[in-house]
Amino acid sequence: MILYGADYYPEQWNEDLMDEDLDLMETMSVNMVTLGVFSWDKMEPKAGIYDLDWLEEVIHRLWERNISVCLATPTSAPPFWMTNDCPDMMRVTVEGIRMKPGARANFCPNHPAYRSASAGVVEALARRFGYHPALKLWHINNEYEFYCYCPECAKAFRVFLSEKYGTIENLNRCWCTDFWSHTYPNFDLIDPPSYLNEIKAHMLCDRDIACFQAMDIDYRRFMSQSIVHLISEEARILRKYSDAPITNNFAGLHKTFDLRVLGEPLDVIGWDNYPTIKTPLWETAFTHDLMRTIKSKPFLTMEQTPNHILWRDYLPCKRPGEVSRLAWQGVAHGSNANLFFQWRQSRGGVEMLHGAMVPHSGRIDTRMGKELTRLGSDFKRLGGTLDAAMPKPKAALVFTWESWWALESSSIYNNAIRYEQAVLAYYRALWELGIDVDVIDTKDDLSPYNLVAAPFLYLCSGVFAQVLTEFVRAGGVAISSCLSGIVDENVSAVLGGYPGYLRPLFGLWVEETDGLYPDMKNHVAYEGHVYKAEKVCDLIRLEGAQALAEYTTDFYRNTPCVTEHALGKGRALYVGSMVEHALLKTLLERALAYAGLPISNLPDGLEKTRRGKFTCLINHSDRPMTVLAQGCMHSLLTGRRFLKEILLESGETEILAIEKTRET
């Protein structure tokens, strides 16, 4: 069934309050809480001395009320006695500053003392609670956030590089160190790239620029691998004593760590969903689809807020029904959990005013309390119907951290471009057309899909280019864009002309790229309409492709901007500029038609997804909407039957199944 509950911190409150908490949890249909996050000092008050009796009492009392437990390892927040005894356990920032004990997540992931202490407290937890009947899920650490640049990381980085490259000569070749007289005589002279040496801070459009992009991306790969080692070690210990699945709460879509790599040792992907009232709906949908695709199975929404979001400049209230719509959106895209941070609003600390299921008043007979109670009741009514159901998209969007890192650490034709937003433009168009999407990596299998969009694939290996080419030859449809195929996996330019290894697939050569100032615009003519083109414009020479749209201004007017190449049984489209949304949506409609995927031109505010055999409809707008039924359908939430039309009130969600007997 859908997990419903919150992070619970009984250690922050008087024990007498727990009876009230348990009563309120029952009223709100809570079936799971997360315990232990940030509780290291409570679990281990002195080195090697573990006190878990208080935790066992809490777990026991929850289980008496049929509330299961997600038990977190507390390793995100080492206690003061530990960090004071070992201050070099604290991380060093990119500026070269050693952090002092305090805040959270400020540990070095490669420090032996931190790793040893983490293993100790995890083993104590696993021994004590590994087979407790209340335990349904393990939660390792919390929202990995930071890189470290300390001497321990430098040593580990050198080992990483020596294992990857084998010889210093090979590293120098791959890093192009002849540039600027940077040839390394041995691995021992390599330091992490930071503001002290190889990174130019906030240099171009407020972006950090790496002097050696290959070195920078290798350090990012190394830091992701460092976190994987932490997760893997904790997971290894937990699995010695427990069969419960293991997750972590990824901190949303951040550039820092490659979440696909971090997900490898986990059993199930979890993430923390914190959109604001200003966050476009498709951005949240995109991240849900990414999290689902990492493991190709249902994921967990580990945190969200039932009201105000801290860590933002402004804190508007969640509007009526907004929390429910966001929760159902996660379910529609494959989430099997809706957990909140947190259960009871904190008495102090920086997150004191962050929303909670139980506010400072202690009352749930409020607007928000009633909404949360209804939501819990709806999830309870749904039961386990959706547990194994998964969206099965026939369209995929390629999104890679390595392209993100490479593009944004480089000096490119327009340094105001942000990889995430550029790729999201393609997702938005597909989302508005009612197309379910998997968000994939270049290592993923393409055979389940009819359409693969790979825009802004700045870093593209020859292997993936060949895989994508064979996908098109076999009848698939591919679409890509400017700033694709520029560099290989070592962030070295692919010689022979852009888009590098993708050039034969798209049947063109990008002779030049025009990087435009914000006040410079071009335009594109397509099927009798003219659309804006901005930021970058590729000057394209056709080599087998045909022009679909041409520039209308500047010295390259009447030359191709959008092209199409027939290859084998399929087609490959190329968009040579950052074109306005209306044109991009039209081009994707064309690609989808080639791919045989029907579209649904959805009205603004309506979200439609498929989860297994079920259709999920969410009206995010402030007005009623009518949607055509697919034969005879019935609602899993209300039991209503629909023959021809489905009326969705403002803010309403429907989970619908097609009945076996259809009326015509």
XYZ file of C-alpha atoms in Angstrom:
664
model
C 0.000 0.000 0.000
C 1.029 3.637 -0.335
C 3.249 4.520 2.626
C 1.971 7.597 4.432
C 3.592 9.405 7.340
C 6.528 11.580 8.288
C 9.950 11.933 9.861
C 9.348 11.477 13.588
C 11.660 12.850 16.294
C 10.255 11.706 19.667
C 13.676 12.320 21.248
C 13.047 16.067 20.853
C 9.886 15.954 22.942
C 8.634 14.975 26.370
C 7.777 11.261 26.560
C 4.250 12.087 27.728
C 3.493 13.566 24.297
C 3.859 10.240 22.522
C 0.363 8.990 23.401
C -1.063 12.098 21.758
C 1.185 11.578 18.727
C 0.017 8.003 18.303
C -3.640 8.998 18.544
C -3.175 11.709 15.930
C -1.311 9.308 13.648
C -4.234 6.884 13.770
C -6.678 9.686 12.991
C -4.623 10.706 9.946
C -4.150 7.087 8.710
C -0.365 7.233 9.142
C 1.138 3.801 8.432
C 4.884 4.573 8.526
C 7.271 6.970 10.231
C 10.991 7.533 9.731
C 13.061 7.383 12.920
C 16.682 8.107 13.801
C 17.678 10.792 11.283
C 20.288 13.044 12.967
C 20.057 11.081 16.267
C 23.697 9.951 16.469
C 24.462 11.709 19.757
C 21.370 10.137 21.310
C 22.276 6.667 20.023
C 25.972 6.900 20.888
C 26.473 9.415 23.731
C 30.105 8.320 24.173
C 32.561 6.579 21.869
C 31.535 2.942 21.525
C 28.763 3.243 24.144
C 25.380 2.738 22.471
C 22.036 3.622 24.046
C 19.183 2.215 21.982
C 16.673 1.399 24.700
C 14.763 4.647 24.118
C 14.526 3.817 20.413
C 13.284 0.294 21.071
C 10.512 1.674 23.288
C 9.419 4.068 20.536
C 9.440 1.327 17.882
C 7.495 -1.019 20.162
C 4.788 1.553 20.833
C 4.462 2.397 17.151
C 4.122 -1.269 16.261
C 1.364 -1.696 18.841
C -0.608 0.821 16.754
C 0.219 -0.978 13.454
C 2.584 1.798 12.373
C 5.701 0.490 10.651
C 9.153 2.032 10.805
C 11.678 3.326 8.326
C 14.838 3.292 10.442
C 17.539 5.761 9.462
C 21.234 5.471 10.138
C 22.238 8.738 11.848
C 25.519 9.187 9.984
C 24.747 12.595 8.475
C 25.397 14.396 11.768
C 28.426 13.192 13.770
C 28.148 14.211 17.465
C 30.325 16.957 18.933
C 32.323 14.591 21.126
C 33.448 12.826 17.944
C 34.263 15.838 15.789
C 36.019 17.627 18.643
C 38.222 14.580 19.215
C 38.929 14.350 15.473
C 38.567 17.812 13.884
C 40.161 16.719 10.598
C 37.053 14.546 10.104
C 35.383 17.771 8.968
C 35.340 18.463 5.266
C 37.425 21.064 3.441
C 35.499 23.375 1.090
C 36.352 24.228 -2.498
C 37.799 27.482 -1.116
C 40.258 25.436 0.966
C 38.569 26.131 4.329
C 38.348 23.365 6.927
C 34.850 23.360 8.388
C 34.375 23.334 12.136
C 31.931 21.035 13.959
C 28.332 22.146 13.524
C 25.452 22.288 11.043
C 25.130 18.883 9.322
C 26.679 16.766 6.559
C 30.040 18.468 7.052
C 32.004 15.225 7.290
C 34.706 14.030 4.908
C 33.430 10.902 3.120
C 36.954 9.484 2.831
C 38.162 10.026 6.397
C 38.988 6.668 8.086
C 37.749 7.822 11.520
C 34.372 8.898 10.128
C 33.946 5.667 8.185
C 34.912 3.536 11.186
C 32.538 5.382 13.531
C 29.714 5.161 10.960
C 30.190 1.416 10.641
C 30.039 1.080 14.420
C 26.715 2.833 14.952
C 25.162 1.146 11.898
C 26.176 -2.280 13.209
C 24.674 -1.487 16.617
C 21.370 -0.491 14.988
C 21.296 -3.482 12.661
C 22.038 -5.991 15.452
C 19.311 -4.565 17.653
C 16.510 -3.976 15.141
C 17.342 -5.952 11.989
C 14.451 -8.378 12.411
C 12.026 -6.297 14.432
C 8.540 -6.831 12.907
C 7.951 -3.058 12.735
C 10.998 -2.505 10.509
C 9.948 -2.169 6.861
C 12.712 0.004 5.417
C 16.270 1.164 6.109
C 17.206 4.783 5.367
C 20.951 5.394 4.990
C 22.314 8.824 6.004
C 20.434 11.919 4.746
C 20.595 14.084 1.618
C 24.255 13.838 0.610
C 25.191 17.428 -0.162
C 28.869 18.375 -0.280
C 32.233 17.671 -1.847
C 35.386 17.575 0.246
C 38.883 18.694 -0.807
C 40.929 17.587 2.213
C 44.238 15.647 2.241
C 42.374 12.349 2.768
C 40.294 13.031 -0.348
C 43.419 14.007 -2.269
C 45.047 10.673 -1.398
C 41.935 8.724 -2.344
C 41.598 10.727 -5.596
C 45.124 9.745 -6.617
C 44.298 6.079 -6.021
C 41.092 6.502 -8.077
C 43.084 8.037 -10.941
C 45.869 5.438 -10.871
C 43.273 2.642 -11.029
C 41.392 4.345 -13.847
C 44.321 5.372 -16.060
C 46.994 2.842 -15.111
C 49.916 5.082 -16.018
C 50.607 8.779 -15.584
C 51.343 8.970 -19.321
C 47.827 7.787 -20.100
C 46.330 10.313 -17.688
C 48.343 13.152 -19.256
C 47.127 12.130 -22.705
C 43.460 11.946 -21.655
C 43.621 15.212 -19.711
C 45.446 17.087 -22.524
C 48.008 18.314 -19.990
C 50.376 19.626 -22.661
C 48.074 22.647 -22.537
C 49.505 25.294 -20.163
C 52.513 23.094 -19.278
C 50.477 20.902 -16.942
C 52.167 17.556 -17.553
C 52.239 15.532 -14.339
C 55.430 13.502 -13.699
C 53.581 11.237 -11.218
C 50.207 10.799 -9.517
C 51.474 12.176 -6.184
C 51.520 15.726 -7.552
C 47.823 15.748 -8.423
C 45.564 17.704 -6.080
C 41.770 18.002 -6.238
C 40.643 20.823 -8.563
C 39.506 23.726 -6.382
C 39.518 27.507 -6.175
C 43.122 27.238 -4.980
C 44.359 25.819 -8.270
C 42.327 24.757 -11.315
C 38.820 26.238 -10.875
C 38.018 29.835 -11.831
C 35.280 30.862 -9.399
C 32.085 32.447 -10.827
C 34.024 33.459 -13.911
C 31.502 33.324 -16.776
C 27.797 34.096 -16.232
C 28.369 33.284 -12.542
C 29.575 29.779 -13.439
C 32.735 28.125 -12.165
C 35.015 27.275 -15.079
C 37.516 24.422 -14.927
C 40.910 24.984 -16.503
C 40.997 21.252 -17.243
C 37.506 19.871 -17.732
C 38.722 16.257 -17.767
C 40.252 16.726 -14.322
C 37.106 18.411 -13.011
C 34.748 15.722 -14.278
C 37.019 12.998 -12.897
C 36.855 14.638 -9.470
C 33.069 14.745 -9.702
C 33.046 11.063 -10.689
C 35.372 10.369 -7.763
C 33.167 12.209 -5.247
C 30.084 10.296 -6.444
C 32.073 7.082 -6.043
C 33.161 8.155 -2.550
C 29.529 8.452 -1.494
C 28.778 5.088 -3.117
C 31.481 3.553 -0.925
C 29.801 5.011 2.174
C 26.371 3.750 1.131
C 27.751 0.342 0.165
C 29.523 -0.140 3.492
C 26.434 0.792 5.498
C 24.281 -1.405 3.264
C 26.673 -4.352 3.651
C 26.361 -4.150 7.441
C 22.576 -3.762 7.371
C 22.177 -6.784 5.097
C 24.105 -8.960 7.554
C 21.247 -8.599 10.034
C 18.186 -7.649 8.016
C 16.197 -8.395 4.874
C 14.444 -4.998 4.851
C 15.037 -2.939 1.681
C 17.452 -0.003 1.804
C 17.007 3.545 0.511
C 18.411 7.043 0.832
C 16.580 10.355 0.434
C 18.162 12.058 -2.570
C 17.997 15.835 -2.243
C 16.139 16.391 -5.493
C 17.750 17.233 -8.806
C 21.171 18.640 -7.935
C 24.335 18.870 -9.990
C 26.626 17.662 -7.194
C 26.333 13.862 -7.340
C 25.348 11.480 -10.128
C 22.204 9.981 -8.611
C 22.313 7.002 -10.943
C 25.694 6.070 -9.484
C 24.520 6.695 -5.907
C 21.507 4.491 -6.566
C 23.534 1.397 -7.484
C 23.866 -0.062 -3.934
C 20.290 0.858 -2.929
C 17.250 -1.419 -3.183
C 14.760 1.375 -3.822
C 15.179 5.022 -4.828
C 13.833 7.738 -2.547
C 13.875 11.492 -2.955
C 12.787 14.690 -1.218
C 10.216 16.680 -3.185
C 10.106 20.398 -2.384
C 8.527 22.379 -5.227
C 7.393 25.923 -4.482
C 4.232 27.569 -5.729
C 6.428 28.966 -8.533
C 7.864 25.605 -9.616
C 6.408 24.514 -12.967
C 4.505 21.245 -12.699
C 6.594 19.620 -15.421
C 9.812 20.178 -13.444
C 8.495 18.106 -10.554
C 7.096 15.500 -12.954
C 10.515 15.285 -14.637
C 12.274 14.517 -11.355
C 9.675 11.887 -10.437
C 10.256 10.215 -13.822
C 14.020 10.361 -13.332
C 13.803 8.717 -9.905
C 11.521 5.973 -11.225
C 13.770 5.251 -14.186
C 16.967 4.856 -12.114
C 15.801 1.419 -10.923
C 12.933 0.898 -13.373
C 10.548 0.272 -10.500
C 8.396 2.270 -8.078
C 10.261 4.818 -5.966
C 9.531 6.554 -2.654
C 8.807 10.207 -1.909
C 10.698 10.373 1.384
C 10.102 14.029 2.217
C 7.770 16.830 1.206
C 6.130 19.585 3.193
C 2.500 19.938 4.267
C 2.914 23.712 4.269
C 5.836 26.150 4.341
C 9.173 25.223 2.768
C 12.220 26.458 4.642
C 15.446 27.300 2.793
C 13.553 29.609 0.425
C 13.512 33.409 0.282
C 9.728 33.541 0.584
C 7.324 31.162 2.320
C 3.758 31.291 0.955
C 1.227 28.879 2.445
C 0.342 25.795 0.469
C -2.958 26.621 -1.245
C -6.066 24.486 -0.626
C -5.569 21.084 -2.263
C -1.963 21.836 -3.292
C -0.412 19.273 -0.937
C -2.804 16.581 -2.155
C -2.180 17.329 -5.831
C 1.581 17.162 -5.340
C 1.250 13.881 -3.458
C -0.945 12.357 -6.163
C 1.442 13.607 -8.839
C 4.180 11.487 -7.259
C 1.884 8.458 -7.147
C 0.916 8.968 -10.791
C 4.579 8.914 -11.831
C 5.430 5.791 -9.834
C 5.835 6.712 -6.151
C 4.733 4.189 -3.531
C 5.232 6.557 -0.588
C 4.172 10.010 0.515
C 6.150 10.872 3.628
C 6.548 14.363 5.036
C 9.203 16.300 6.847
C 8.157 16.297 9.549
C 5.545 14.911 11.956
C 5.569 17.591 14.651
C 6.823 21.125 14.013
C 10.148 21.710 15.785
C 10.375 23.912 18.876
C 13.657 25.448 17.731
C 16.463 25.370 15.227
C 16.646 26.707 11.693
C 13.688 24.585 10.505
C 11.366 25.705 13.310
C 8.847 27.245 10.872
C 9.073 24.454 8.298
C 5.685 22.848 7.710
C 4.703 19.707 9.631
C 1.725 17.383 9.869
C 1.185 18.642 13.420
C 1.841 22.406 13.754
C 2.974 24.298 16.862
C -0.662 24.586 17.930
C -0.809 20.800 18.252
C -4.172 20.783 16.431
C -5.249 18.985 13.282
C -8.777 20.405 13.063
C -7.309 23.008 10.721
C -7.568 23.547 6.977
C -4.295 21.704 6.442
C -4.984 19.062 9.083
C -8.280 18.165 7.434
C -6.628 17.933 4.015
C -3.886 15.645 5.336
C -6.459 13.453 7.076
C -8.473 13.115 3.844
C -5.315 12.307 1.918
C -4.373 9.554 4.365
C -7.885 8.143 4.141
C -7.710 8.113 0.325
C -4.389 6.250 0.354
C -5.820 3.755 2.836
C -8.834 3.189 0.574
C -6.549 2.651 -2.429
C -4.725 -0.099 -0.539
C -2.110 -1.993 -2.531
C -3.803 -1.663 -5.927
C -0.954 0.356 -7.458
C 1.973 -1.290 -5.637
C 3.443 -3.141 -8.601
C 1.921 -1.029 -11.376
C 4.510 0.923 -13.337
C 4.362 3.484 -16.114
C 5.656 1.924 -19.339
C 6.637 4.851 -21.541
C 7.501 4.436 -25.192
C 9.365 7.759 -25.188
C 12.653 8.464 -23.422
C 14.641 11.598 -22.651
C 18.404 11.343 -22.150
C 19.668 13.263 -19.108
C 23.227 12.682 -17.914
C 25.222 14.179 -15.079
C 28.377 13.865 -17.169
C 26.989 16.165 -19.874
C 25.742 18.498 -17.109
C 29.171 18.610 -15.481
C 31.093 18.876 -18.742
C 28.941 21.583 -20.309
C 28.769 23.782 -17.224
C 32.459 23.515 -16.315
C 33.465 24.553 -19.844
C 33.639 27.904 -21.563
C 31.067 27.451 -24.319
C 29.445 29.641 -26.982
C 26.888 31.027 -24.535
C 27.749 30.592 -20.868
C 24.283 31.618 -19.703
C 22.951 28.229 -20.848
C 22.116 25.836 -18.034
C 21.988 22.170 -18.992
C 19.121 21.234 -16.684
C 16.798 23.962 -17.988
C 17.745 23.314 -21.606
C 16.839 19.614 -21.355
C 13.703 20.384 -19.343
C 12.377 22.398 -22.292
C 12.093 19.128 -24.241
C 10.485 17.334 -21.306
C 7.961 20.155 -20.893
C 6.819 19.811 -24.490
C 6.381 16.043 -24.139
C 4.551 16.492 -20.810
C 2.129 19.006 -22.340
C 1.455 16.561 -25.172
C 0.427 13.908 -22.627
C 3.409 11.653 -23.325
C 4.745 9.419 -20.550
C 8.539 9.636 -20.437
C 11.430 7.654 -18.985
C 14.456 9.810 -18.114
C 17.372 7.614 -19.124
C 21.150 7.488 -19.230
C 23.357 6.768 -22.244
C 24.071 3.324 -20.761
C 20.398 2.305 -20.720
C 18.711 -0.062 -23.163
C 16.857 1.808 -25.933
C 14.815 -1.150 -27.176
C 11.657 -0.380 -25.111
C 11.231 2.984 -26.835
C 9.909 4.346 -30.103
C 11.289 7.854 -29.527
C 14.549 8.933 -27.861
C 15.231 12.624 -27.285
C 18.870 13.421 -26.514
C 19.186 17.220 -26.549
C 22.280 19.091 -25.370
C 24.254 15.863 -25.178
C 27.494 17.829 -24.897
C 29.450 14.747 -23.804
C 28.726 11.831 -26.102
C 30.810 8.675 -26.406
C 31.289 6.828 -29.665
C 29.576 3.838 -28.073
C 26.331 5.687 -27.388
C 26.399 7.354 -30.799
C 26.540 3.909 -32.395
C 23.736 2.582 -30.156
C 21.519 5.560 -31.025
C 22.314 5.149 -34.720
C 21.329 1.462 -34.676
C 18.150 2.393 -32.774
C 17.180 4.709 -35.649
C 18.190 2.239 -38.359
C 15.863 -0.308 -36.755
C 12.911 2.088 -36.958
C 13.276 4.365 -33.949
C 13.026 8.144 -33.964
C 15.725 10.324 -32.400
C 15.846 14.050 -31.807
C 18.847 16.055 -30.637
C 19.986 19.651 -30.562
C 22.759 22.184 -30.683
C 25.679 21.681 -28.263
C 25.536 17.920 -28.722
C 28.422 15.591 -29.543
C 31.048 18.221 -28.790
C 33.327 16.189 -26.484
C 34.071 12.562 -25.676
C 34.114 10.906 -22.242
C 37.473 12.582 -21.470
C 35.942 15.993 -22.283
C 38.245 16.269 -25.313
C 36.859 17.703 -28.538
C 35.719 15.088 -31.027
C 37.727 15.919 -34.120
C 36.275 15.937 -37.622
C 33.411 18.348 -37.040
C 30.374 18.634 -34.783
C 28.162 16.950 -33.670
C 31.098 14.566 -33.403
C 30.205 10.881 -33.339
C 26.556 11.831 -33.992
C 27.346 13.460 -37.324
C 26.478 10.448 -39.566
C 23.251 9.834 -37.637
C 21.900 13.331 -38.219
C 23.399 13.721 -41.702
C 24.902 17.161 -41.163
C 27.991 19.113 -40.205
C 27.889 22.118 -37.869
C 30.389 24.443 -39.516
C 30.119 27.210 -36.891
C 28.040 28.055 -33.817
C 26.898 31.622 -33.185
C 26.781 32.459 -29.469
C 24.285 35.300 -29.033
C 24.175 38.059 -26.437
C 20.830 38.353 -24.589
C 19.730 41.229 -26.845
C 20.551 39.288 -30.024
C 17.823 37.153 -31.596
C 17.376 35.202 -34.762
C 14.184 33.720 -36.150
C 13.235 30.441 -37.784
C 10.645 29.850 -40.508
C 8.735 26.573 -40.303
C 5.623 25.683 -42.306
C 4.550 29.282 -42.856
C 5.197 30.471 -39.281
C 8.147 32.361 -37.824
C 9.560 31.520 -34.386
C 12.284 32.978 -32.175
C 15.719 31.350 -31.938
C 18.157 32.495 -29.266
C 21.326 31.879 -27.224
C 23.101 29.701 -29.810
C 22.559 29.120 -33.512
C 24.301 26.328 -35.408
C 25.388 27.070 -38.960
C 24.585 23.747 -40.591
C 25.874 22.131 -43.759
C 23.678 19.260 -44.924
C 25.254 15.842 -45.517
C 22.209 13.723 -46.315
C 19.641 15.422 -44.101
C 16.953 17.755 -45.413
C 16.110 21.173 -44.012
C 12.771 21.508 -42.226
C 13.228 25.084 -40.991
C 15.611 27.887 -41.932
C 16.962 31.007 -40.263
C 15.370 34.268 -41.431
C 17.967 36.847 -40.390
C 21.691 37.593 -40.093
C 24.422 36.490 -42.493
C 23.264 32.853 -42.298
C 19.631 33.525 -43.213
C 18.034 30.918 -45.489
C 20.343 28.220 -44.074
C 19.069 25.205 -42.109
C 18.221 25.396 -38.415
C 16.041 22.268 -38.100
C 16.811 19.152 -40.102
C 15.513 15.639 -40.641
C 17.499 12.610 -41.757
C 15.955 9.347 -42.959
C 18.212 6.480 -41.911
C 17.266 2.845 -42.343
C 13.699 2.449 -41.095
C 13.822 5.487 -38.798
C 14.400 9.204 -38.690
C 16.679 11.601 -36.843
C 15.729 15.239 -36.226
C 18.209 17.946 -35.227
C 17.301 21.345 -33.738
C 20.198 23.743 -34.262
C 19.149 26.485 -31.849
C 17.235 27.119 -28.639
C 13.912 27.727 -30.356
C 10.779 29.021 -28.708
C 8.456 26.602 -26.964
C 5.702 26.606 -29.615
C 8.105 25.440 -32.328
C 9.779 22.853 -30.109
C 6.384 21.398 -29.239
C 5.426 21.277 -32.931
C 8.685 19.507 -33.815
C 8.147 16.931 -31.093
C 4.612 16.338 -32.396
C 6.202 15.567 -35.761
C 8.717 13.187 -34.160
C 5.968 11.463 -32.146
C 3.901 10.961 -35.286
C 6.871 9.226 -36.936
C 7.239 7.120 -33.768
C 3.567 6.125 -33.836
C 2.847 7.630 -30.420
C -0.536 9.360 -30.086
C -0.573 12.733 -28.372
C -3.101 14.373 -26.071
C -3.113 18.149 -26.369
C -3.949 18.733 -22.726
C -5.462 21.974 -21.442
C -3.265 24.040 -19.136
C -3.244 22.560 -15.651
C -4.317 19.028 -16.561
C -1.818 16.240 -15.996
C -2.366 12.805 -17.507
C -0.161 9.771 -16.927
C -0.455 6.008 -17.165
C 0.623 3.736 -14.311
C 0.328 0.170 -15.507
C -3.265 -0.323 -16.650
C -4.468 2.716 -14.691
C -4.949 6.255 -15.985
C -4.121 9.074 -13.575
C -5.731 12.486 -14.093
C -4.896 15.517 -11.945
C -6.596 18.878 -12.356
C -4.008 21.336 -11.073
C -6.097 24.329 -12.194
C -8.694 26.463 -10.428
C -11.482 25.504 -12.854
C -13.427 22.314 -13.681
C -12.303 20.268 -16.698
C -13.955 17.626 -18.863
C -11.882 14.776 -20.283
C -12.990 12.083 -22.730
C -13.221 8.624 -21.177
C -11.449 5.668 -22.797
C -14.492 3.452 -22.963
C -16.186 2.557 -19.687
C -13.966 3.562 -16.760
C -14.357 3.466 -13.013
C -12.607 5.426 -10.264
C -10.460 3.582 -7.717
C -10.952 6.484 -5.276
C -14.716 7.085 -5.431
C -16.139 4.082 -7.291
C -17.794 6.374 -9.853
C -18.273 5.060 -13.423
C -17.652 7.130 -16.545
C -18.976 6.203 -19.962
C -18.092 9.121 -22.222
C -16.766 12.074 -20.249
C -14.916 12.546 -16.970
C -15.640 15.721 -15.035
C -12.720 16.815 -12.876
C -13.436 19.543 -10.377
C -10.760 22.107 -9.579
C -7.906 20.351 -7.763
C -9.452 16.889 -8.177
C -7.515 13.680 -8.838
C -8.883 10.503 -10.394
C -7.209 7.097 -10.668
C -9.158 5.225 -13.342
C -9.354 1.676 -14.612
C -10.918 0.583 -17.890
C -13.678 -1.965 -17.296
C -13.503 -5.192 -19.266
C -16.952 -4.681 -20.774
C -17.001 -1.504 -22.825
C -20.043 0.369 -24.016
C -19.955 1.758 -27.524
